mmCIF file of C-alpha atoms in Angstrom:
data_model
loop_
_atom_site.group_PDB
_atom_site.id
_atom_site.type_symbol
_atom_site.label_atom_id
_atom_site.label_comp_id
_atom_site.label_asym_id
_atom_site.label_seq_id
_atom_site.Cartn_x
_atom_site.Cartn_y
_atom_site.Cartn_z
ATOM 1 C CA MET A 1 -23.767 101.890 40.531
ATOM 2 C CA SER A 2 -21.454 98.983 41.747
ATOM 3 C CA GLY A 3 -22.767 95.528 40.932
ATOM 4 C CA HIS A 4 -24.181 94.367 44.106
ATOM 5 C CA ARG A 5 -26.319 97.371 44.229
ATOM 6 C CA TRP A 6 -27.325 96.688 40.398
ATOM 7 C CA ALA A 7 -28.438 92.964 41.658
ATOM 8 C CA ALA A 8 -30.643 94.415 44.512
ATOM 9 C CA ARG A 9 -32.119 97.138 41.772
ATOM 10 C CA ALA A 10 -32.909 94.038 39.296
ATOM 11 C CA ALA A 11 -34.676 92.387 42.476
ATOM 12 C CA ALA A 12 -36.656 95.278 43.119
ATOM 13 C CA GLY A 13 -37.651 95.087 39.403
ATOM 14 C CA ALA A 14 -38.605 92.312 39.586
ATOM 15 C CA ALA A 15 -40.627 92.958 42.653
ATOM 16 C CA ALA A 16 -42.277 96.098 41.102
ATOM 17 C CA VAL A 17 -43.956 93.897 38.252
ATOM 18 C CA ALA A 18 -44.462 90.616 39.623
ATOM 19 C CA LEU A 19 -45.481 91.798 42.576
ATOM 20 C CA THR A 20 -47.026 95.253 42.858
ATOM 21 C CA VAL A 21 -50.770 94.161 43.526
ATOM 22 C CA THR A 22 -52.263 94.094 47.235
ATOM 23 C CA GLY A 23 -55.877 93.099 47.489
ATOM 24 C CA GLY A 24 -58.272 91.345 45.033
ATOM 25 C CA ALA A 25 -59.202 87.324 44.667
ATOM 26 C CA VAL A 26 -56.765 85.055 45.515
ATOM 27 C CA ALA A 27 -56.704 82.588 42.738
ATOM 28 C CA GLN A 28 -56.971 78.808 43.989
ATOM 29 C CA ALA A 29 -54.533 76.277 43.046
ATOM 30 C CA ASP A 30 -56.928 74.435 40.380
ATOM 31 C CA ASP A 31 -57.300 77.719 38.657
ATOM 32 C CA ASP A 32 -55.960 78.114 35.039
ATOM 33 C CA ILE A 33 -53.465 81.157 35.600
ATOM 34 C CA ALA A 34 -53.662 82.347 31.881
ATOM 35 C CA SER A 35 -57.447 83.159 32.413
ATOM 36 C CA LEU A 36 -56.676 85.354 35.001
ATOM 37 C CA GLY A 37 -56.561 88.998 34.896
ATOM 38 C CA ALA A 38 -53.359 90.601 34.963
ATOM 39 C CA GLU A 39 -53.607 91.780 38.805
ATOM 40 C CA GLU A 40 -54.503 88.108 39.869
ATOM 41 C CA ILE A 41 -51.671 86.737 37.534
ATOM 42 C CA ALA A 42 -49.505 89.302 39.582
ATOM 43 C CA ASP A 43 -50.715 88.109 42.895
ATOM 44 C CA ARG A 44 -50.128 84.341 42.467
ATOM 45 C CA SER A 45 -46.621 85.355 41.053
ATOM 46 C CA ARG A 46 -45.935 87.610 44.026
ATOM 47 C CA ASP A 47 -46.914 84.860 46.066
ATOM 48 C CA ALA A 48 -45.112 82.015 44.542
ATOM 49 C CA LEU A 49 -41.861 83.644 44.541
ATOM 50 C CA LEU A 50 -42.594 84.948 48.326
ATOM 51 C CA GLY A 51 -42.890 80.867 49.241
ATOM 52 C CA VAL A 52 -39.318 79.960 47.723
ATOM 53 C CA SER A 53 -36.785 78.879 49.888
ATOM 54 C CA SER A 54 -33.947 79.420 47.343
ATOM 55 C CA LEU A 55 -33.600 80.259 43.716
ATOM 56 C CA HIS A 56 -31.034 81.240 40.797
ATOM 57 C CA LEU A 57 -31.114 84.720 39.921
ATOM 58 C CA SER A 58 -29.303 85.917 36.244
ATOM 59 C CA ALA A 59 -29.546 89.158 35.397
ATOM 60 C CA ARG A 60 -27.787 91.200 32.428
ATOM 61 C CA GLY A 61 -28.231 94.826 31.435
ATOM 62 C CA SER A 62 -27.644 98.469 32.540
ATOM 63 C CA LEU A 63 -30.236 99.674 34.873
ATOM 64 C CA ASP A 64 -28.194 102.698 36.220
ATOM 65 C CA GLY A 65 -28.215 105.143 33.736
ATOM 66 C CA SER A 66 -24.842 104.734 32.773
ATOM 67 C CA GLY A 67 -25.178 102.723 29.581
ATOM 68 C CA ASP A 68 -22.559 100.048 30.854
ATOM 69 C CA PRO A 69 -23.863 96.398 30.602
ATOM 70 C CA MET A 70 -23.158 94.515 33.807
ATOM 71 C CA SER A 71 -24.303 90.810 34.759
ATOM 72 C CA VAL A 72 -25.322 89.122 38.099
ATOM 73 C CA ASP A 73 -25.256 85.430 38.539
ATOM 74 C CA LEU A 74 -26.413 84.111 42.050
ATOM 75 C CA THR A 75 -27.870 80.880 43.803
ATOM 76 C CA LEU A 76 -29.067 82.311 46.866
ATOM 77 C CA ASP A 77 -31.446 81.035 49.905
ATOM 78 C CA ARG A 78 -33.320 82.353 53.117
ATOM 79 C CA GLU A 79 -30.332 81.334 55.218
ATOM 80 C CA GLY A 80 -28.008 83.647 53.766
ATOM 81 C CA ASN A 81 -26.043 81.382 52.001
ATOM 82 C CA CYS A 82 -25.144 82.408 48.329
ATOM 83 C CA ALA A 83 -22.670 81.308 45.357
ATOM 84 C CA GLY A 84 -22.215 82.989 42.202
ATOM 85 C CA GLY A 85 -20.612 86.206 41.036
ATOM 86 C CA VAL A 86 -21.436 90.016 39.545
ATOM 87 C CA ASP A 87 -19.369 91.058 36.160
ATOM 88 C CA MET A 88 -19.273 94.987 35.906
ATOM 89 C CA GLY A 89 -17.610 94.940 32.595
ATOM 90 C CA GLU A 90 -14.603 96.873 32.318
ATOM 91 C CA ASP A 91 -14.911 97.770 36.053
ATOM 92 C CA GLY A 92 -14.090 94.121 36.923
ATOM 93 C CA SER A 93 -15.959 90.893 38.209
ATOM 94 C CA VAL A 94 -16.315 89.341 41.673
ATOM 95 C CA GLU A 95 -17.049 85.732 42.459
ATOM 96 C CA ILE A 96 -18.856 85.526 45.741
ATOM 97 C CA VAL A 97 -19.282 82.402 48.331
ATOM 98 C CA LYS A 98 -21.163 82.750 51.310
ATOM 99 C CA ARG A 99 -21.690 80.019 53.608
ATOM 100 C CA ALA A 100 -23.215 80.519 57.255
ATOM 101 C CA GLY A 101 -21.019 83.108 59.024
ATOM 102 C CA ASP A 102 -18.018 83.352 56.419
ATOM 103 C CA VAL A 103 -17.678 84.937 53.320
ATOM 104 C CA TRP A 104 -15.235 84.473 50.128
ATOM 105 C CA LEU A 105 -14.451 87.279 47.535
ATOM 106 C CA LYS A 106 -12.404 86.555 44.303
ATOM 107 C CA PRO A 107 -12.103 90.224 42.851
ATOM 108 C CA ASP A 108 -10.062 90.171 39.381
ATOM 109 C CA LYS A 109 -7.627 92.445 38.585
ATOM 110 C CA ALA A 110 -9.674 95.152 36.639
ATOM 111 C CA PHE A 111 -11.959 95.172 39.605
ATOM 112 C CA TRP A 112 -8.964 96.244 42.059
ATOM 113 C CA GLU A 113 -7.530 98.935 39.367
ATOM 114 C CA THR A 114 -11.166 100.577 39.246
ATOM 115 C CA HIS A 115 -12.328 100.435 43.046
ATOM 116 C CA VAL A 116 -9.051 100.512 44.880
ATOM 117 C CA PRO A 117 -6.902 102.672 42.619
ATOM 118 C CA VAL A 118 -4.415 103.035 45.477
ATOM 119 C CA GLY A 119 -2.736 100.086 46.318
ATOM 120 C CA GLY A 120 -5.300 97.732 44.376
ATOM 121 C CA SER A 121 -2.404 96.233 42.459
ATOM 122 C CA THR A 122 -0.878 95.293 45.922
ATOM 123 C CA PHE A 123 -4.138 93.662 47.185
ATOM 124 C CA ASP A 124 -4.402 91.832 43.635
ATOM 125 C CA ALA A 125 -0.693 90.416 44.310
ATOM 126 C CA ILE A 126 -1.439 89.418 47.708
ATOM 127 C CA LEU A 127 -4.351 87.487 46.824
ATOM 128 C CA ASP A 128 -2.652 85.820 43.742
ATOM 129 C CA GLY A 129 -5.763 84.463 42.200
ATOM 130 C CA ARG A 130 -7.272 83.299 45.671
ATOM 131 C CA TYR A 131 -10.193 84.168 47.414
ATOM 132 C CA MET A 132 -10.180 86.773 50.237
ATOM 133 C CA LYS A 133 -12.107 85.329 53.245
ATOM 134 C CA ALA A 134 -14.013 87.236 56.261
ATOM 135 C CA LYS A 135 -16.568 87.122 58.390
ATOM 136 C CA ALA A 136 -20.147 87.815 56.867
ATOM 137 C CA ASP A 137 -20.983 90.222 59.296
ATOM 138 C CA ASP A 138 -17.897 92.736 58.589
ATOM 139 C CA PRO A 139 -19.647 96.244 58.274
ATOM 140 C CA ARG A 140 -17.372 96.650 55.093
ATOM 141 C CA LEU A 141 -19.178 93.470 53.243
ATOM 142 C CA LEU A 142 -22.919 94.156 54.353
ATOM 143 C CA THR A 143 -23.699 95.282 50.555
ATOM 144 C CA VAL A 144 -22.270 92.016 49.535
ATOM 145 C CA THR A 145 -23.613 89.675 52.342
ATOM 146 C CA GLU A 146 -27.403 91.522 52.129
ATOM 147 C CA VAL A 147 -27.409 90.567 48.125
ATOM 148 C CA CYS A 148 -26.600 87.228 49.107
ATOM 149 C CA ASP A 149 -29.807 86.649 51.138
ATOM 150 C CA LEU A 150 -32.866 85.700 49.525
ATOM 151 C CA ASP A 151 -34.848 87.434 52.523
ATOM 152 C CA THR A 152 -33.180 90.597 51.495
ATOM 153 C CA PHE A 153 -35.287 90.339 47.934
ATOM 154 C CA ARG A 154 -38.305 89.139 49.569
ATOM 155 C CA GLU A 155 -38.255 92.189 51.603
ATOM 156 C CA LEU A 156 -38.217 94.133 48.280
ATOM 157 C CA ILE A 157 -40.794 92.602 47.231
ATOM 158 C CA LYS A 158 -42.879 93.243 50.108
ATOM 159 C CA ASP A 159 -41.836 96.807 49.956
ATOM 160 C CA ASN A 160 -42.951 97.152 46.511
ATOM 161 C CA ALA A 161 -46.372 95.771 46.958
ATOM 162 C CA ASP A 162 -47.125 98.389 49.610
ATOM 163 C CA ALA A 163 -46.073 101.232 46.956
ATOM 164 C CA ALA A 164 -48.794 103.443 46.174
ATOM 165 C CA ASP A 165 -48.169 104.329 42.605
ATOM 166 C CA ARG A 166 -47.762 100.864 40.851
ATOM 167 C CA GLY A 167 -48.581 102.204 37.377
ATOM 168 C CA THR A 168 -50.970 100.287 34.855
ATOM 169 C CA LEU A 169 -51.212 96.315 34.811
ATOM 170 C CA THR A 170 -51.805 94.811 31.362
ATOM 171 C CA LYS A 171 -51.937 91.002 30.484
ATOM 172 C CA GLY A 172 -50.223 89.995 27.167
ATOM 173 C CA ARG A 173 -50.679 86.688 24.942
ATOM 174 C CA GLU A 174 -49.127 83.297 26.120
ATOM 175 C CA THR A 175 -45.643 82.802 24.913
ATOM 176 C CA GLU A 176 -42.518 80.539 25.951
ATOM 177 C CA VAL A 177 -39.465 81.457 27.953
ATOM 178 C CA ASN A 178 -36.725 78.838 27.428
ATOM 179 C CA GLY A 179 -39.485 76.534 25.905
ATOM 180 C CA GLU A 180 -41.921 76.842 29.153
ATOM 181 C CA PRO A 181 -45.060 78.064 28.695
ATOM 182 C CA VAL A 182 -45.504 81.672 30.289
ATOM 183 C CA ILE A 183 -48.186 84.694 30.353
ATOM 184 C CA PRO A 184 -46.573 88.112 30.397
ATOM 185 C CA VAL A 185 -48.013 90.619 32.452
ATOM 186 C CA THR A 186 -46.786 94.424 32.011
ATOM 187 C CA ARG A 187 -46.213 97.388 34.266
ATOM 188 C CA ALA A 188 -46.799 100.523 32.393
ATOM 189 C CA GLN A 189 -45.452 103.646 34.451
ATOM 190 C CA GLY A 190 -44.264 106.817 32.649
ATOM 191 C CA ASP A 191 -41.624 105.841 29.848
ATOM 192 C CA GLU A 192 -40.909 102.943 31.635
ATOM 193 C CA ARG A 193 -42.428 99.229 31.002
ATOM 194 C CA LEU A 194 -41.548 96.450 32.813
ATOM 195 C CA THR A 195 -42.660 92.929 32.012
ATOM 196 C CA VAL A 196 -42.759 89.618 34.108
ATOM 197 C CA TYR A 197 -43.313 86.450 32.325
ATOM 198 C CA VAL A 198 -45.173 84.078 34.689
ATOM 199 C CA ALA A 199 -45.397 80.198 34.313
ATOM 200 C CA THR A 200 -48.476 78.469 33.359
ATOM 201 C CA ASP A 201 -47.448 75.200 33.855
ATOM 202 C CA GLY A 202 -46.737 74.222 37.626
ATOM 203 C CA GLU A 203 -46.246 76.963 40.250
ATOM 204 C CA PRO A 204 -46.768 80.576 38.754
ATOM 205 C CA TYR A 205 -43.377 81.694 39.504
ATOM 206 C CA PRO A 206 -41.911 84.829 37.836
ATOM 207 C CA VAL A 207 -39.244 83.049 35.600
ATOM 208 C CA ARG A 208 -37.939 86.402 33.667
ATOM 209 C CA ILE A 209 -38.384 90.049 33.966
ATOM 210 C CA ALA A 210 -37.497 92.344 31.166
ATOM 211 C CA VAL A 211 -36.995 96.154 32.083
ATOM 212 C CA ARG A 212 -37.168 98.876 29.504
ATOM 213 C CA GLY A 213 -37.094 102.547 29.689
ATOM 214 C CA PRO A 214 -34.933 105.691 29.563
ATOM 215 C CA GLY A 215 -31.387 104.716 30.407
ATOM 216 C CA GLU A 216 -32.910 101.219 31.271
ATOM 217 C CA GLU A 217 -32.743 98.217 29.864
ATOM 218 C CA GLY A 218 -32.210 94.777 31.271
ATOM 219 C CA THR A 219 -33.173 90.938 31.875
ATOM 220 C CA VAL A 220 -33.702 88.976 35.200
ATOM 221 C CA ASN A 221 -34.523 85.349 34.898
ATOM 222 C CA PHE A 222 -35.406 83.106 38.086
ATOM 223 C CA SER A 223 -34.911 79.777 37.831
ATOM 224 C CA GLY A 224 -33.825 76.723 40.154
ATOM 225 C CA PHE A 225 -36.754 77.271 42.497
ATOM 226 C CA ASP A 226 -36.231 75.551 46.208
ATOM 227 C CA ARG A 227 -32.734 73.628 45.138
ATOM 228 C CA PRO A 228 -30.211 74.228 47.666
ATOM 229 C CA VAL A 229 -27.292 76.298 47.250
ATOM 230 C CA PRO A 230 -24.178 74.315 46.349
ATOM 231 C CA ALA A 231 -22.506 73.577 49.709
ATOM 232 C CA ARG A 232 -18.931 73.791 48.473
ATOM 233 C CA THR A 233 -16.525 76.233 49.913
ATOM 234 C CA PRO A 234 -12.996 77.732 48.941
ATOM 235 C CA SER A 235 -10.527 75.216 50.467
ATOM 236 C CA ALA A 236 -7.451 76.869 52.416
ATOM 237 C CA ASP A 237 -5.201 76.633 49.657
ATOM 238 C CA GLU A 238 -7.733 78.591 48.058
ATOM 239 C CA THR A 239 -8.171 81.388 50.241
ATOM 240 C CA VAL A 240 -6.394 84.178 52.135
ATOM 241 C CA ASP A 241 -7.770 85.639 55.431
ATOM 242 C CA VAL A 242 -7.861 89.516 54.534
ATOM 243 C CA THR A 243 -9.149 90.671 58.086
ATOM 244 C CA ALA A 244 -6.002 92.884 58.202
ATOM 245 C CA LEU A 245 -6.062 93.873 54.892
ATOM 246 C CA LEU A 246 -9.717 94.743 55.206
ATOM 247 C CA GLY A 247 -8.388 97.169 57.765
ATOM 248 C CA ARG A 248 -6.814 99.498 55.202
ATOM 249 C CA SER A 249 -8.404 102.138 53.007
ATOM 250 C CA VAL A 250 -10.259 99.983 50.884
ATOM 251 C CA LYS A 251 -13.749 101.011 49.674
ATOM 252 C CA PRO A 252 -16.583 98.286 50.529
ATOM 253 C CA VAL A 253 -16.958 95.887 47.234
#
């Protein structure tokens, strides 16, 4: 599974736990969230995440059964802007910047060698450490641009909330994540355990998701809620317009 699809899988995992419950009582703002039941906490967490305009997502692990670790680090918003990157280990890494209708990608040498074995070294030489720039609506780049849009993850959350089989939700004991007080809620479904750590101070955001199961192990961290995506885009000196380049036999990145 390529890195961008892994990022989407990570977000789907977040949705599957944080936010699997429909119906039930809706908790009020003055409730002590740690005192609520697992389903009510999941409701609160889902609503809080659906309400944000932007966030920072950091994920690491193996969620495709291959055992190969990958990492994703993205700041993204509901306008489709994003900045960050995907690291696929030995398969290479890609830096990503998307702003309005344009997207900039900077694959490393290992990425070209792995994903474009015929001609990849030529593309790498042409770029020479610079970003490749293209229109964000280029169909060959949709898997990247969709990951850069927070609304894509919001749809995953909604889809998982409507899932028929959500497993069993249980609440754990209060603990901390990066010094922040949280309450864990775990979904058990077959051999998979997926735990969301929900902030108990302020908005009940999901701040960490942990996935454990056969062939799957990973962690997704959420932070920077409602903070803007960095506005800087690569300069002309850092960029190669690769519209013609993309017309060659290059796999979607």
